[in-house]
Protein backbone atom coordinates (compact mmCIF):
# COMPACT_ATOMS: atom_id res chain seq x y z
CA UNK A 1 0.00 0.00 0.00
CA UNK A 2 1.21 3.47 -0.88
CA UNK A 3 2.09 5.66 2.09
CA UNK A 4 0.95 8.98 0.61
CA UNK A 5 0.53 10.76 3.96
CA UNK A 6 3.74 11.95 5.57
CA UNK A 7 2.49 12.13 9.16
CA UNK A 8 -0.60 10.82 10.92
CA UNK A 9 -1.18 12.82 14.11
CA UNK A 10 -3.25 10.98 16.72
CA UNK A 11 -5.03 12.82 19.55
CA UNK A 12 -4.49 16.25 21.02
CA UNK A 13 -7.39 18.09 19.37
CA UNK A 14 -9.20 20.73 21.42
CA UNK A 15 -9.71 24.38 22.27
CA UNK A 16 -8.02 26.73 24.71
CA UNK A 17 -9.41 29.78 26.43
CA UNK A 18 -6.59 32.30 26.77
CA UNK A 19 -6.42 34.74 29.70
CA UNK A 20 -3.47 37.13 30.03
CA UNK A 21 -2.82 37.74 33.72
CA UNK A 22 -0.55 40.34 35.39
CA UNK A 23 1.72 37.72 36.94
CA UNK A 24 2.19 34.01 37.60
CA UNK A 25 1.52 32.63 40.10
CA UNK A 26 -1.60 34.76 40.30
CA UNK A 27 -2.17 36.18 43.80
CA UNK A 28 -5.60 35.65 45.24
CA UNK A 29 -8.07 38.46 44.62
CA UNK A 30 -11.83 38.70 44.43
CA UNK A 31 -11.56 39.74 40.78
CA UNK A 32 -9.17 40.86 38.05
CA UNK A 33 -9.78 43.12 35.06
CA UNK A 34 -8.47 41.43 31.89
CA UNK A 35 -7.51 44.22 29.53
CA UNK A 36 -6.60 41.96 26.60
CA UNK A 37 -9.93 40.15 26.78
CA UNK A 38 -10.74 36.48 27.29
CA UNK A 39 -10.46 34.60 24.00
CA UNK A 40 -11.15 31.04 22.93
CA UNK A 41 -9.42 29.50 19.93
CA UNK A 42 -8.85 26.04 18.51
CA UNK A 43 -5.47 24.48 19.11
CA UNK A 44 -4.06 21.96 21.54
CA UNK A 45 -0.96 19.80 21.22
CA UNK A 46 -2.09 17.61 18.31
CA UNK A 47 -3.56 20.56 16.44
CA UNK A 48 -0.33 22.54 16.79
CA UNK A 49 1.89 19.64 15.69
CA UNK A 50 -0.37 19.06 12.67
CA UNK A 51 -0.30 22.77 11.83
CA UNK A 52 3.48 22.95 12.19
CA UNK A 53 4.04 19.93 9.95
CA UNK A 54 1.63 21.25 7.33
CA UNK A 55 3.33 24.67 7.20
CA UNK A 56 6.61 22.83 6.64
CA UNK A 57 5.17 21.14 3.58
CA UNK A 58 4.45 17.69 4.97
CA UNK A 59 1.15 16.05 4.08
CA UNK A 60 -0.55 15.57 7.44
CA UNK A 61 -3.72 13.82 8.65
CA UNK A 62 -5.13 14.37 12.13
CA UNK A 63 -7.28 11.77 13.93
CA UNK A 64 -9.06 12.36 17.23
CA UNK A 65 -12.37 12.40 19.09
CA UNK A 66 -14.43 15.59 18.79
CA UNK A 67 -17.78 16.65 20.16
CA UNK A 68 -20.70 17.96 18.15
CA UNK A 69 -20.39 21.28 19.94
CA UNK A 70 -19.09 24.83 19.35
CA UNK A 71 -15.60 23.81 20.46
CA UNK A 72 -15.57 20.97 17.94
CA UNK A 73 -16.69 23.40 15.24
CA UNK A 74 -13.68 25.60 16.04
CA UNK A 75 -11.32 22.64 15.65
CA UNK A 76 -12.93 21.61 12.36
CA UNK A 77 -12.71 25.18 11.07
CA UNK A 78 -8.99 25.41 11.97
CA UNK A 79 -8.21 22.27 10.01
CA UNK A 80 -10.30 23.37 7.03
CA UNK A 81 -8.71 26.83 6.96
CA UNK A 82 -5.18 25.41 7.21
CA UNK A 83 -5.70 22.57 4.73
CA UNK A 84 -5.14 19.81 7.28
CA UNK A 85 -7.00 16.54 6.71
CA UNK A 86 -9.10 15.64 9.77
CA UNK A 87 -10.90 12.47 10.77
CA UNK A 88 -13.15 13.26 13.73
CA UNK A 89 -14.61 10.42 15.79
CA UNK A 90 -17.72 11.51 17.67
CA UNK A 91 -17.14 12.20 21.39
CA UNK A 92 -20.49 12.37 23.26
CA UNK A 93 -18.83 14.08 26.24
CA UNK A 94 -17.71 16.98 24.09
CA UNK A 95 -14.48 18.41 22.68
CA UNK A 96 -11.48 18.72 24.97
CA UNK A 97 -10.88 22.19 26.35
CA UNK A 98 -8.54 24.04 28.68
CA UNK A 99 -7.98 27.47 30.20
CA UNK A 100 -4.49 28.92 29.77
CA UNK A 101 -3.29 31.66 32.11
CA UNK A 102 -0.45 33.51 30.36
CA UNK A 103 1.93 35.78 32.28
CA UNK A 104 3.72 38.91 30.97
CA UNK A 105 6.89 36.88 30.29
CA UNK A 106 5.03 34.37 28.12
CA UNK A 107 4.94 31.56 30.69
CA UNK A 108 1.75 29.54 30.79
CA UNK A 109 -0.38 27.71 33.35
CA UNK A 110 -2.89 25.31 31.79
CA UNK A 111 -6.08 24.14 33.47
CA UNK A 112 -7.46 21.09 31.66
CA UNK A 113 -11.12 20.07 31.73
CA UNK A 114 -10.91 16.34 32.43
CA UNK A 115 -14.68 15.84 32.29
CA UNK A 116 -14.64 15.45 28.50
CA UNK A 117 -13.10 12.00 28.45
CA UNK A 118 -14.15 8.53 29.60
CA UNK A 119 -12.18 5.39 30.44
CA UNK A 120 -13.72 3.50 27.51
CA UNK A 121 -12.91 6.13 24.86
CA UNK A 122 -11.32 4.50 21.81
CA UNK A 123 -10.17 5.44 18.34
CA UNK A 124 -11.72 2.82 16.01
CA UNK A 125 -9.13 0.15 15.25
CA UNK A 126 -10.09 -0.10 11.57
CA UNK A 127 -9.72 3.66 11.16
CA UNK A 128 -6.34 3.75 12.93
CA UNK A 129 -5.07 0.85 10.85
CA UNK A 130 -6.20 2.27 7.51
CA UNK A 131 -4.74 5.72 8.19
CA UNK A 132 -1.47 4.33 9.60
CA UNK A 133 -0.99 2.02 6.62
CA UNK A 134 -1.29 5.07 4.36
CA UNK A 135 1.27 7.08 6.40
CA UNK A 136 5.04 7.21 6.65
CA UNK A 137 5.03 8.25 10.31
CA UNK A 138 2.64 8.61 13.26
CA UNK A 139 2.93 11.22 16.00
CA UNK A 140 1.00 10.06 19.07
CA UNK A 141 -0.41 12.31 21.79
CA UNK A 142 -0.40 10.84 25.31
CA UNK A 143 -4.17 10.56 25.62
CA UNK A 144 -5.84 7.39 26.81
CA UNK A 145 -7.45 6.50 23.43
CA UNK A 146 -4.05 6.81 21.78
CA UNK A 147 -2.52 4.40 24.29
CA UNK A 148 -4.93 1.73 23.05
CA UNK A 149 -3.94 2.54 19.45
CA UNK A 150 -0.23 1.83 19.98
CA UNK A 151 -0.40 -1.95 19.26
CA UNK A 152 -2.28 -1.31 16.02
CA UNK A 153 0.29 1.25 14.94
CA UNK A 154 3.08 -1.23 15.67
CA UNK A 155 1.40 -3.86 13.49
CA UNK A 156 1.34 -1.49 10.50
CA UNK A 157 5.09 -0.88 10.59
CA UNK A 158 4.72 2.90 10.70
CA UNK A 159 7.44 4.75 12.61
CA UNK A 160 6.24 6.52 15.76
CA UNK A 161 7.02 9.64 17.76
CA UNK A 162 5.47 10.92 20.97
CA UNK A 163 5.75 13.85 23.36
CA UNK A 164 5.76 13.01 27.08
CA UNK A 165 5.53 16.74 27.95
CA UNK A 166 6.30 17.40 31.64
CA UNK A 167 6.74 13.74 32.63
CA UNK A 168 8.42 13.25 36.00
CA UNK A 169 10.33 10.19 34.83
CA UNK A 170 8.36 7.91 37.16
CA UNK A 171 4.65 7.95 36.27
CA UNK A 172 4.03 4.55 34.60
CA UNK A 173 1.24 5.94 32.41
CA UNK A 174 3.78 7.53 30.03
CA UNK A 175 6.00 4.48 29.59
CA UNK A 176 4.03 2.61 26.88
CA UNK A 177 4.23 5.71 24.68
CA UNK A 178 7.94 6.20 25.32
CA UNK A 179 8.89 2.56 24.79
CA UNK A 180 6.91 2.26 21.54
CA UNK A 181 8.35 5.37 19.90
CA UNK A 182 11.24 5.78 17.50
CA UNK A 183 11.52 9.46 18.49
CA UNK A 184 10.67 10.66 22.00
CA UNK A 185 10.18 14.28 23.04
CA UNK A 186 9.87 15.40 26.65
CA UNK A 187 10.44 18.43 28.83
CA UNK A 188 13.04 18.71 31.57
CA UNK A 189 10.57 20.68 33.73
CA UNK A 190 9.75 17.86 36.17
CA UNK A 191 12.94 15.79 35.81
CA UNK A 192 15.53 15.73 38.58
CA UNK A 193 18.10 14.01 36.34
CA UNK A 194 17.21 14.46 32.64
CA UNK A 195 20.21 12.54 31.29
CA UNK A 196 19.55 9.51 33.46
CA UNK A 197 15.90 9.47 32.42
CA UNK A 198 16.77 9.79 28.75
CA UNK A 199 19.34 6.99 28.91
CA UNK A 200 16.90 4.72 30.75
CA UNK A 201 14.34 5.24 28.00
CA UNK A 202 16.96 4.53 25.35
CA UNK A 203 17.99 1.29 27.08
CA UNK A 204 14.43 0.05 27.56
CA UNK A 205 12.74 1.25 24.38
CA UNK A 206 13.34 1.47 20.64
CA UNK A 207 13.96 5.21 20.31
CA UNK A 208 16.68 6.22 17.88
CA UNK A 209 16.49 9.79 19.19
CA UNK A 210 15.32 11.28 22.49
CA UNK A 211 14.98 15.04 22.86
CA UNK A 212 14.49 16.85 26.17
CA UNK A 213 13.55 20.51 25.77
CA UNK A 214 14.72 22.86 28.50
CA UNK A 215 13.17 26.23 27.65
CA UNK A 216 15.68 29.08 27.74
CA UNK A 217 18.48 26.56 28.30
CA UNK A 218 17.89 24.97 24.90
CA UNK A 219 17.46 21.22 24.53
CA UNK A 220 19.34 17.94 24.89
CA UNK A 221 19.57 15.28 22.21
CA UNK A 222 20.43 11.66 22.93
CA UNK A 223 21.24 9.53 19.90
CA UNK A 224 23.67 6.63 19.40
CA UNK A 225 24.49 6.83 23.10
CA UNK A 226 25.78 10.41 22.85
CA UNK A 227 24.16 13.32 24.69
CA UNK A 228 24.43 16.69 22.92
CA UNK A 229 23.31 20.13 24.03
CA UNK A 230 21.25 22.03 21.46
CA UNK A 231 21.47 25.79 22.08
CA UNK A 232 18.53 28.14 21.75
CA UNK A 233 17.97 30.25 18.66
CA UNK A 234 17.32 33.99 18.84
CA UNK A 235 13.62 34.48 18.03
CA UNK A 236 12.83 36.59 14.94
CA UNK A 237 10.63 38.91 17.05
CA UNK A 238 9.96 39.62 20.74
CA UNK A 239 8.83 36.66 22.86
CA UNK A 240 5.16 36.99 23.75
CA UNK A 241 4.02 33.47 24.64
CA UNK A 242 5.58 30.03 25.13
CA UNK A 243 2.31 28.24 24.31
CA UNK A 244 2.90 25.71 21.53
CA UNK A 245 6.69 26.00 21.55
CA UNK A 246 7.19 22.34 22.39
CA UNK A 247 4.76 21.26 19.66
CA UNK A 248 6.57 23.51 17.18
CA UNK A 249 9.90 21.97 18.22
CA UNK A 250 8.49 18.50 17.57
CA UNK A 251 7.19 19.54 14.14
CA UNK A 252 10.52 21.08 13.17
CA UNK A 253 12.46 18.04 14.33
CA UNK A 254 10.14 15.63 12.51
CA UNK A 255 10.41 17.68 9.32
CA UNK A 256 14.16 17.12 9.41
CA UNK A 257 13.79 13.47 10.42
CA UNK A 258 11.42 12.67 7.56
CA UNK A 259 13.51 14.51 4.99
CA UNK A 260 16.60 12.49 5.89
CA UNK A 261 18.57 15.04 7.90
CA UNK A 262 20.97 13.90 10.67
CA UNK A 263 19.60 14.11 14.25
CA UNK A 264 21.61 17.19 15.23
CA UNK A 265 20.21 19.19 12.28
CA UNK A 266 16.72 17.89 13.10
CA UNK A 267 17.11 19.29 16.61
CA UNK A 268 18.34 22.59 15.17
CA UNK A 269 15.20 22.77 13.05
CA UNK A 270 13.19 22.10 16.19
CA UNK A 271 14.91 24.93 18.06
CA UNK A 272 14.21 27.35 15.21
CA UNK A 273 10.54 26.37 15.00
CA UNK A 274 10.16 26.56 18.77
CA UNK A 275 11.71 30.03 18.88
CA UNK A 276 9.33 31.24 16.20
CA UNK A 277 6.35 29.86 18.15
CA UNK A 278 7.32 31.98 21.15
CA UNK A 279 6.74 35.12 19.04
CA UNK A 280 3.14 34.16 18.20
CA UNK A 281 0.40 35.40 20.55
CA UNK A 282 -1.46 32.55 22.24
CA UNK A 283 -4.72 33.82 20.75
CA UNK A 284 -3.50 32.97 17.23
CA UNK A 285 -2.62 29.65 15.59
CA UNK A 286 0.48 30.06 13.44
CA UNK A 287 3.71 28.21 12.62
CA UNK A 288 6.93 28.80 10.75
CA UNK A 289 7.02 28.02 7.02
CA UNK A 290 9.51 25.73 5.32
CA UNK A 291 11.11 28.69 3.52
CA UNK A 292 11.65 30.64 6.74
CA UNK A 293 12.86 27.57 8.63
CA UNK A 294 15.49 26.72 6.03
CA UNK A 295 16.58 30.35 5.74
CA UNK A 296 17.03 30.60 9.49
CA UNK A 297 18.88 27.28 9.57
CA UNK A 298 21.33 28.60 6.98
CA UNK A 299 21.87 31.80 8.99
CA UNK A 300 22.26 29.92 12.29
CA UNK A 301 24.38 27.00 11.16
CA UNK A 302 26.83 25.73 13.73
Tab-separated table of N, CA and C in Angstrom, residues 33-137:
chain	number	residue	atom	x	y	z
A	33	UNK	N	-9.352	42.568	36.336
A	33	UNK	CA	-9.782	43.120	35.060
A	33	UNK	C	-8.801	42.639	33.985
A	34	UNK	N	-9.304	41.987	32.951
A	34	UNK	CA	-8.469	41.429	31.895
A	34	UNK	C	-8.516	42.360	30.689
A	35	UNK	N	-7.501	43.180	30.555
A	35	UNK	CA	-7.505	44.218	29.528
A	35	UNK	C	-7.425	43.647	28.117
A	36	UNK	N	-6.743	42.531	27.946
A	36	UNK	CA	-6.599	41.958	26.604
A	36	UNK	C	-7.797	41.113	26.194
A	37	UNK	N	-8.765	40.958	27.087
A	37	UNK	CA	-9.928	40.146	26.781
A	37	UNK	C	-9.696	38.671	27.061
A	38	UNK	N	-10.776	37.927	27.112
A	38	UNK	CA	-10.735	36.479	27.288
A	38	UNK	C	-11.137	35.867	25.946
A	39	UNK	N	-10.235	35.089	25.355
A	39	UNK	CA	-10.464	34.596	23.998
A	39	UNK	C	-10.334	33.081	23.939
A	40	UNK	N	-11.171	32.488	23.124
A	40	UNK	CA	-11.153	31.043	22.930
A	40	UNK	C	-10.788	30.757	21.480
A	41	UNK	N	-9.811	29.878	21.278
A	41	UNK	CA	-9.416	29.501	19.926
A	41	UNK	C	-9.076	28.014	19.885
A	42	UNK	N	-9.204	27.440	18.699
A	42	UNK	CA	-8.846	26.038	18.505
A	42	UNK	C	-7.339	25.885	18.576
A	43	UNK	N	-6.901	24.762	19.112
A	43	UNK	CA	-5.474	24.481	19.108
A	43	UNK	C	-4.974	23.926	20.416
A	44	UNK	N	-4.789	22.598	20.460
A	44	UNK	CA	-4.062	21.959	21.545
A	44	UNK	C	-2.901	21.192	20.916
A	45	UNK	N	-2.242	20.341	21.664
A	45	UNK	CA	-0.961	19.800	21.217
A	45	UNK	C	-1.006	19.124	19.853
A	46	UNK	N	-2.007	18.276	19.604
A	46	UNK	CA	-2.094	17.609	18.309
A	46	UNK	C	-2.381	18.572	17.179
A	47	UNK	N	-3.259	19.547	17.449
A	47	UNK	CA	-3.564	20.556	16.439
A	47	UNK	C	-2.316	21.333	16.057
A	48	UNK	N	-1.520	21.740	17.062
A	48	UNK	CA	-0.334	22.544	16.793
A	48	UNK	C	0.748	21.742	16.066
A	49	UNK	N	0.922	20.464	16.409
A	49	UNK	CA	1.889	19.641	15.687
A	49	UNK	C	1.444	19.482	14.232
A	50	UNK	N	0.148	19.211	14.035
A	50	UNK	CA	-0.367	19.055	12.674
A	50	UNK	C	-0.201	20.344	11.875
A	51	UNK	N	-0.466	21.484	12.507
A	51	UNK	CA	-0.300	22.769	11.833
A	51	UNK	C	1.164	23.011	11.475
A	52	UNK	N	2.066	22.749	12.437
A	52	UNK	CA	3.484	22.955	12.191
A	52	UNK	C	4.002	22.103	11.045
A	53	UNK	N	3.600	20.835	11.011
A	53	UNK	CA	4.044	19.935	9.945
A	53	UNK	C	3.498	20.378	8.595
A	54	UNK	N	2.247	20.814	8.575
A	54	UNK	CA	1.633	21.253	7.326
A	54	UNK	C	2.327	22.488	6.774
A	55	UNK	N	2.632	23.459	7.644
A	55	UNK	CA	3.330	24.669	7.202
A	55	UNK	C	4.724	24.342	6.652
A	56	UNK	N	5.288	23.246	7.109
A	56	UNK	CA	6.610	22.833	6.637
A	56	UNK	C	6.533	21.963	5.387
A	57	UNK	N	5.335	21.826	4.855
A	57	UNK	CA	5.171	21.144	3.577
A	57	UNK	C	4.953	19.655	3.649
A	58	UNK	N	4.708	19.110	4.833
A	58	UNK	CA	4.453	17.685	4.969
A	58	UNK	C	2.950	17.417	4.929
A	59	UNK	N	2.556	16.418	4.176
A	59	UNK	CA	1.146	16.048	4.084
A	59	UNK	C	0.735	15.377	5.392
A	60	UNK	N	-0.220	15.971	6.072
A	60	UNK	CA	-0.552	15.572	7.440
A	60	UNK	C	-2.032	15.239	7.563
A	61	UNK	N	-2.334	14.228	8.360
A	61	UNK	CA	-3.719	13.821	8.645
A	61	UNK	C	-3.870	13.736	10.157
A	62	UNK	N	-4.905	14.347	10.690
A	62	UNK	CA	-5.130	14.370	12.131
A	62	UNK	C	-6.353	13.515	12.466
A	63	UNK	N	-6.210	12.659	13.466
A	63	UNK	CA	-7.282	11.769	13.926
A	63	UNK	C	-7.502	11.967	15.413
A	64	UNK	N	-8.749	12.240	15.801
A	64	UNK	CA	-9.062	12.359	17.228
A	64	UNK	C	-10.569	12.329	17.437
A	65	UNK	N	-10.969	12.311	18.714
A	65	UNK	CA	-12.369	12.403	19.094
A	65	UNK	C	-12.755	13.875	19.231
A	66	UNK	N	-13.914	14.235	18.682
A	66	UNK	CA	-14.427	15.595	18.795
A	66	UNK	C	-15.916	15.553	19.108
A	67	UNK	N	-16.363	16.536	19.858
A	67	UNK	CA	-17.777	16.645	20.161
A	67	UNK	C	-18.531	17.389	19.073
A	68	UNK	N	-19.836	17.168	19.024
A	68	UNK	CA	-20.702	17.959	18.148
A	68	UNK	C	-21.111	19.210	18.918
A	69	UNK	N	-20.184	20.121	19.093
A	69	UNK	CA	-20.386	21.285	19.941
A	69	UNK	C	-19.624	22.469	19.360
A	70	UNK	N	-19.802	23.670	19.901
A	70	UNK	CA	-19.088	24.832	19.350
A	70	UNK	C	-17.572	24.676	19.371
A	71	UNK	N	-17.043	24.019	20.404
A	71	UNK	CA	-15.598	23.808	20.464
A	71	UNK	C	-15.139	22.901	19.321
A	72	UNK	N	-15.907	21.848	19.052
A	72	UNK	CA	-15.575	20.971	17.939
A	72	UNK	C	-15.630	21.698	16.607
A	73	UNK	N	-16.593	22.609	16.480
A	73	UNK	CA	-16.693	23.400	15.245
A	73	UNK	C	-15.458	24.266	15.053
A	74	UNK	N	-14.901	24.808	16.146
A	74	UNK	CA	-13.678	25.605	16.045
A	74	UNK	C	-12.509	24.757	15.557
A	75	UNK	N	-12.401	23.539	16.067
A	75	UNK	CA	-11.317	22.643	15.649
A	75	UNK	C	-11.477	22.273	14.176
A	76	UNK	N	-12.691	21.963	13.771
A	76	UNK	CA	-12.929	21.612	12.363
A	76	UNK	C	-12.599	22.790	11.450
A	77	UNK	N	-12.974	23.986	11.876
A	77	UNK	CA	-12.707	25.176	11.069
A	77	UNK	C	-11.207	25.427	10.935
A	78	UNK	N	-10.449	25.223	12.030
A	78	UNK	CA	-8.991	25.406	11.973
A	78	UNK	C	-8.384	24.487	10.928
A	79	UNK	N	-8.775	23.232	10.949
A	79	UNK	CA	-8.207	22.273	10.009
A	79	UNK	C	-8.612	22.606	8.570
A	80	UNK	N	-9.852	23.005	8.370
A	80	UNK	CA	-10.298	23.373	7.027
A	80	UNK	C	-9.536	24.582	6.511
A	81	UNK	N	-9.393	25.600	7.368
A	81	UNK	CA	-8.710	26.831	6.963
A	81	UNK	C	-7.236	26.590	6.642
A	82	UNK	N	-6.608	25.650	7.377
A	82	UNK	CA	-5.177	25.410	7.210
A	82	UNK	C	-4.876	24.272	6.230
A	83	UNK	N	-5.909	23.646	5.686
A	83	UNK	CA	-5.701	22.571	4.729
A	83	UNK	C	-5.174	21.293	5.339
A	84	UNK	N	-5.582	21.015	6.579
A	84	UNK	CA	-5.139	19.806	7.282
A	84	UNK	C	-6.265	18.779	7.261
A	85	UNK	N	-5.997	17.603	6.726
A	85	UNK	CA	-7.003	16.539	6.713
A	85	UNK	C	-7.350	16.146	8.144
A	86	UNK	N	-8.635	15.958	8.416
A	86	UNK	CA	-9.097	15.639	9.773
A	86	UNK	C	-10.122	14.522	9.721
A	87	UNK	N	-9.893	13.495	10.523
A	87	UNK	CA	-10.904	12.466	10.765
A	87	UNK	C	-11.355	12.606	12.207
A	88	UNK	N	-12.615	13.000	12.394
A	88	UNK	CA	-13.147	13.262	13.729
A	88	UNK	C	-14.098	12.134	14.134
A	89	UNK	N	-13.753	11.443	15.209
A	89	UNK	CA	-14.610	10.418	15.787
A	89	UNK	C	-15.505	11.100	16.823
A	90	UNK	N	-16.791	10.816	16.798
A	90	UNK	CA	-17.722	11.514	17.674
A	90	UNK	C	-17.433	11.220	19.144
A	91	UNK	N	-17.335	12.286	19.943
A	91	UNK	CA	-17.142	12.198	21.388
A	91	UNK	C	-18.390	12.752	22.066
A	92	UNK	N	-19.259	11.894	22.627
A	92	UNK	CA	-20.493	12.367	23.260
A	92	UNK	C	-20.262	13.327	24.426
A	93	UNK	N	-19.106	13.221	25.090
A	93	UNK	CA	-18.833	14.075	26.241
A	93	UNK	C	-18.379	15.475	25.838
A	94	UNK	N	-18.103	15.661	24.564
A	94	UNK	CA	-17.706	16.982	24.087
A	94	UNK	C	-16.224	17.079	23.773
A	95	UNK	N	-15.859	18.154	23.097
A	95	UNK	CA	-14.481	18.408	22.678
A	95	UNK	C	-13.621	18.836	23.869
A	96	UNK	N	-12.390	18.358	23.882
A	96	UNK	CA	-11.480	18.716	24.970
A	96	UNK	C	-11.239	20.225	24.998
A	97	UNK	N	-11.100	20.757	26.196
A	97	UNK	CA	-10.880	22.192	26.347
A	97	UNK	C	-9.995	22.445	27.564
A	98	UNK	N	-9.406	23.643	27.568
A	98	UNK	CA	-8.544	24.036	28.676
A	98	UNK	C	-8.562	25.550	28.790
A	99	UNK	N	-8.164	26.040	29.964
A	99	UNK	CA	-7.979	27.466	30.200
A	99	UNK	C	-6.491	27.691	30.419
A	100	UNK	N	-5.907	28.596	29.638
A	100	UNK	CA	-4.486	28.918	29.771
A	100	UNK	C	-4.319	30.304	30.361
A	101	UNK	N	-3.670	30.376	31.529
A	101	UNK	CA	-3.293	31.656	32.110
A	101	UNK	C	-1.893	31.984	31.616
A	102	UNK	N	-1.723	33.139	30.956
A	102	UNK	CA	-0.450	33.515	30.357
A	102	UNK	C	0.083	34.757	31.057
A	103	UNK	N	1.308	34.660	31.589
A	103	UNK	CA	1.929	35.784	32.284
A	103	UNK	C	2.614	36.741	31.325
A	104	UNK	N	3.062	37.894	31.820
A	104	UNK	CA	3.717	38.907	30.972
A	104	UNK	C	4.983	38.402	30.286
A	105	UNK	N	5.659	37.399	30.880
A	105	UNK	CA	6.895	36.879	30.295
A	105	UNK	C	6.638	35.732	29.324
A	106	UNK	N	5.355	35.419	29.068
A	106	UNK	CA	5.027	34.372	28.121
A	106	UNK	C	4.853	32.998	28.739
A	107	UNK	N	5.144	32.868	30.039
A	107	UNK	CA	4.936	31.565	30.686
A	107	UNK	C	3.448	31.263	30.773
A	108	UNK	N	3.131	29.965	30.862
A	108	UNK	CA	1.751	29.536	30.786
A	108	UNK	C	1.403	28.570	31.906
A	109	UNK	N	0.194	28.695	32.429
A	109	UNK	CA	-0.378	27.713	33.352
A	109	UNK	C	-1.660	27.203	32.716
A	110	UNK	N	-1.735	25.890	32.454
A	110	UNK	CA	-2.894	25.309	31.785
A	110	UNK	C	-3.781	24.575	32.774
A	111	UNK	N	-5.068	24.806	32.659
A	111	UNK	CA	-6.084	24.141	33.473
A	111	UNK	C	-6.938	23.298	32.527
A	112	UNK	N	-6.781	21.979	32.593
A	112	UNK	CA	-7.463	21.095	31.656
A	112	UNK	C	-8.784	20.594	32.224
A	113	UNK	N	-9.798	20.602	31.373
A	113	UNK	CA	-11.118	20.073	31.729
A	113	UNK	C	-11.109	18.569	31.484
A	114	UNK	N	-11.008	17.789	32.557
A	114	UNK	CA	-10.909	16.336	32.428
A	114	UNK	C	-12.272	15.652	32.352
A	115	UNK	N	-13.340	16.430	32.334
A	115	UNK	CA	-14.676	15.838	32.294
A	115	UNK	C	-15.067	15.383	30.894
A	116	UNK	N	-14.276	15.753	29.884
A	116	UNK	CA	-14.638	15.450	28.497
A	116	UNK	C	-13.879	14.234	27.962
A	117	UNK	N	-13.742	13.252	28.834
A	117	UNK	CA	-13.097	12.001	28.454
A	117	UNK	C	-13.630	10.901	29.352
A	118	UNK	N	-13.663	9.682	28.833
A	118	UNK	CA	-14.145	8.525	29.595
A	118	UNK	C	-13.153	7.378	29.459
A	119	UNK	N	-13.150	6.490	30.429
A	119	UNK	CA	-12.183	5.391	30.436
A	119	UNK	C	-12.326	4.473	29.233
A	120	UNK	N	-13.515	4.392	28.647
A	120	UNK	CA	-13.721	3.499	27.510
A	120	UNK	C	-13.620	4.201	26.159
A	121	UNK	N	-13.102	5.437	26.133
A	121	UNK	CA	-12.909	6.131	24.865
A	121	UNK	C	-11.898	5.364	24.008
A	122	UNK	N	-12.215	5.197	22.733
A	122	UNK	CA	-11.320	4.498	21.810
A	122	UNK	C	-11.342	5.175	20.448
A	123	UNK	N	-10.222	5.132	19.763
A	123	UNK	CA	-10.167	5.438	18.343
A	123	UNK	C	-10.424	4.129	17.610
A	124	UNK	N	-11.373	4.090	16.677
A	124	UNK	CA	-11.718	2.818	16.014
A	124	UNK	C	-10.498	2.143	15.396
A	125	UNK	N	-10.318	0.866	15.701
A	125	UNK	CA	-9.133	0.150	15.247
A	125	UNK	C	-9.019	0.141	13.731
A	126	UNK	N	-10.146	-0.061	13.032
A	126	UNK	CA	-10.091	-0.105	11.572
A	126	UNK	C	-9.653	1.242	10.996
A	127	UNK	N	-10.093	2.328	11.623
A	127	UNK	CA	-9.719	3.661	11.160
A	127	UNK	C	-8.233	3.917	11.405
A	128	UNK	N	-7.758	3.582	12.612
A	128	UNK	CA	-6.335	3.751	12.931
A	128	UNK	C	-5.484	2.952	11.958
A	129	UNK	N	-5.862	1.715	11.713
A	129	UNK	CA	-5.066	0.848	10.847
A	129	UNK	C	-5.004	1.394	9.417
A	130	UNK	N	-6.160	1.788	8.893
A	130	UNK	CA	-6.198	2.273	7.514
A	130	UNK	C	-5.368	3.545	7.343
A	131	UNK	N	-5.497	4.474	8.289
A	131	UNK	CA	-4.743	5.722	8.188
A	131	UNK	C	-3.254	5.493	8.396
A	132	UNK	N	-2.894	4.607	9.338
A	132	UNK	CA	-1.470	4.325	9.596
A	132	UNK	C	-0.826	3.635	8.407
A	133	UNK	N	-1.549	2.729	7.769
A	133	UNK	CA	-0.988	2.019	6.619
A	133	UNK	C	-0.775	2.943	5.428
A	134	UNK	N	-1.453	4.095	5.434
A	134	UNK	CA	-1.290	5.074	4.359
A	134	UNK	C	-0.299	6.171	4.734
A	135	UNK	N	0.395	6.022	5.890
A	135	UNK	CA	1.267	7.078	6.404
A	135	UNK	C	2.702	6.592	6.572
A	136	UNK	N	3.640	7.527	6.425
A	136	UNK	CA	5.041	7.214	6.653
A	136	UNK	C	5.384	7.219	8.135
A	137	UNK	N	4.673	8.027	8.910
A	137	UNK	CA	5.031	8.246	10.311
A	137	UNK	C	3.767	8.583	11.090
